[in-house]
Coordinates of C-alpha atoms in Angstrom, one line a residue:
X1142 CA 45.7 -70.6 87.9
X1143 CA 45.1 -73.8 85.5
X1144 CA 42.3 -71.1 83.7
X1145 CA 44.4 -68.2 83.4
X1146 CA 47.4 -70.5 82.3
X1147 CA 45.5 -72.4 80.3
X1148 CA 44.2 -69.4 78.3
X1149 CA 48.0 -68.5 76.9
X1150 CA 48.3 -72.5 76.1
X1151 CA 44.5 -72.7 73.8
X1152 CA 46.1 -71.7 70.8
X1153 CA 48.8 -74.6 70.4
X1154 CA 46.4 -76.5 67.5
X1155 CA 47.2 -73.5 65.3
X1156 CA 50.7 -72.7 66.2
X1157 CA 51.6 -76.5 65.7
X1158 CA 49.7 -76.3 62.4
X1159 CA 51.7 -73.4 61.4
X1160 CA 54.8 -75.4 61.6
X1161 CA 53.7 -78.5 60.5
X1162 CA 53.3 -76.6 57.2
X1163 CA 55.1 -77.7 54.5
X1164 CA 56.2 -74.2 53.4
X1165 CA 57.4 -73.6 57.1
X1166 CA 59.4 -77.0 56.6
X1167 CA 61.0 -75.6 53.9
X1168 CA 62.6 -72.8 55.7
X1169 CA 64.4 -75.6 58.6
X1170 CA 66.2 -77.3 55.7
X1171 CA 67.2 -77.0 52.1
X1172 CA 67.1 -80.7 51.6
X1173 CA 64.6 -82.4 50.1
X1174 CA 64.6 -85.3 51.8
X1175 CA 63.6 -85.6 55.8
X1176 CA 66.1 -85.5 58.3
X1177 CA 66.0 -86.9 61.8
X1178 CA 65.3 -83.8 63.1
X1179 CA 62.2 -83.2 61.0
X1180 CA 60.7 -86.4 62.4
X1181 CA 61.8 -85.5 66.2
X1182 CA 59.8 -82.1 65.3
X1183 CA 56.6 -84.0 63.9
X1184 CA 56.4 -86.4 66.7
X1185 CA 56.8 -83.7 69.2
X1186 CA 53.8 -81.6 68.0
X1187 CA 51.5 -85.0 66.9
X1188 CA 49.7 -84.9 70.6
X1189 CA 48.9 -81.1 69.9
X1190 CA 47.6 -81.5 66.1
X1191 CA 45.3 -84.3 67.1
X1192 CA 44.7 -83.5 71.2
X1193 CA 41.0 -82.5 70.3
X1194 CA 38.9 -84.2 73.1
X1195 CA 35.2 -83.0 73.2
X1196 CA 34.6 -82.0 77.2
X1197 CA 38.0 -81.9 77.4
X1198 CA 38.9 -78.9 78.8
X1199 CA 38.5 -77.5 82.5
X1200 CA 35.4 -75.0 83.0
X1201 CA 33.8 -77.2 81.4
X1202 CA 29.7 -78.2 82.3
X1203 CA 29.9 -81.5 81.1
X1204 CA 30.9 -84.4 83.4
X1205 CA 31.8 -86.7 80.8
X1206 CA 35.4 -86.5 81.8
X1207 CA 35.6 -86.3 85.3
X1208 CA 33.0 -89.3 85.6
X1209 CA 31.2 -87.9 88.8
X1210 CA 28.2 -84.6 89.2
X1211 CA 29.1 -81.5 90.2
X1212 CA 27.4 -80.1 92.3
X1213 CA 24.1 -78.6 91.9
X1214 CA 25.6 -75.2 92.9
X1215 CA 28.6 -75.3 90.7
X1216 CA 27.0 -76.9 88.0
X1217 CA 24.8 -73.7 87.5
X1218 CA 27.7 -71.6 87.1
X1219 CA 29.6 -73.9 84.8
X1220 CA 26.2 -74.2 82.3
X1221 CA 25.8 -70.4 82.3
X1222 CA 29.3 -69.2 81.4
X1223 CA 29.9 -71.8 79.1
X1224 CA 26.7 -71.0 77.7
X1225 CA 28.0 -67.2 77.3
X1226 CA 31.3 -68.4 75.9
X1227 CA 29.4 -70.2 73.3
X1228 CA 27.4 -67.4 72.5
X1229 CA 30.6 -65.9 71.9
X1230 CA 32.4 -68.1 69.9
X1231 CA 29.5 -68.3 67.6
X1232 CA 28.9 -65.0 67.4
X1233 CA 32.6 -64.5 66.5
X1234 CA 32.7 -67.3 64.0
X1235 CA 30.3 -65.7 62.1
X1236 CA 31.8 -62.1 62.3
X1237 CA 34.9 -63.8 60.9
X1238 CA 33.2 -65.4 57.7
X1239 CA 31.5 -62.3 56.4
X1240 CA 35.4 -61.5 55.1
X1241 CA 36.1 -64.3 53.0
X1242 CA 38.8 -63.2 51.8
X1243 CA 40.6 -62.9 55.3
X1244 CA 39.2 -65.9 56.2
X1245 CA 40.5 -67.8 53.5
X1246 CA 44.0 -66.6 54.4
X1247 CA 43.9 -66.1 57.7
X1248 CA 41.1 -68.7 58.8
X1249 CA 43.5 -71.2 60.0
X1250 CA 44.5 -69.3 63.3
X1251 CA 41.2 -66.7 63.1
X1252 CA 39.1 -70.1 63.8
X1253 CA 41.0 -70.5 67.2
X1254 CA 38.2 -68.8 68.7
X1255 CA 35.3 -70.5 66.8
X1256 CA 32.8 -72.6 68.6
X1257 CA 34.7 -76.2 69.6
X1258 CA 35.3 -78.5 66.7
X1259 CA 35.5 -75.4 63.9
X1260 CA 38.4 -76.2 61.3
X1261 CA 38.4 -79.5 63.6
X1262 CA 40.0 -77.3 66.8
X1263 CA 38.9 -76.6 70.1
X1264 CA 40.0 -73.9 72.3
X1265 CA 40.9 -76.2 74.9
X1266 CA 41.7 -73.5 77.7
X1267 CA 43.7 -76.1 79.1
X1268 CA 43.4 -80.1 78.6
X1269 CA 45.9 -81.0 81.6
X1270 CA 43.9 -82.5 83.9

């Protein structure tokens, strides 16, 4: 469930940086100034903008945030999909940069998919632990 869930939920980095934007602030008020509310908003989506944590997300092989092994059995599994779902991501990242000019536009959310720490993001999956 936490996998499944988690899928819908990997995204957030880009959707927060969408409106974090300053050209999507624009549209909540026509002041030029901040409001309250535009500080509430900020503070509300700061854990999402900078919730990159290397290992940090579940599925994952490495042990570095659950502190104990895994077993033998399990750990096999873990190595081999997340070797395949590397693969993928890389494989995608570079299917993405052949159109620059998409890329340049659209490379912000595109780069959801990349390899973890592309355009400093990470499809987390999930990160509740």
């Amino acid at each position: 469930l936490m996998a499944v869930t988690g899928i819908v939920h990997g995204a957030t980095l880009s959707y927060s940086r969408l409106f974090a934007d300053a050209d999507i602030l624009r549209w909540r008020s026509s002041s030029d100034t901040w409001q309250i509310s535009d500080a509430f908003f900020h503070a509300n989506i700061l854990g999402t903008i900078c919730g990159m944590d290397e290992h940090r997300h579940v599925m994952s092989s490495s042990t570095d945030v659950v502190g104990e092994e895994y077993d033998e059995k399990l750990q096999a599994v873990l190595e081999t999909y997340e070797q395949k779902a590397n693969d993928l991501k890389e494989a995608y990242k570079n299917q993405i940069m052949e159109n620059t000019g998409e890329f340049n536009n659209y490379g912000w959310i595109l780069s959801d998919f990349c390899p973890d720490g592309f355009d400093g993001k990470q499809l987390t999956v999930t990160s509740y632990i």
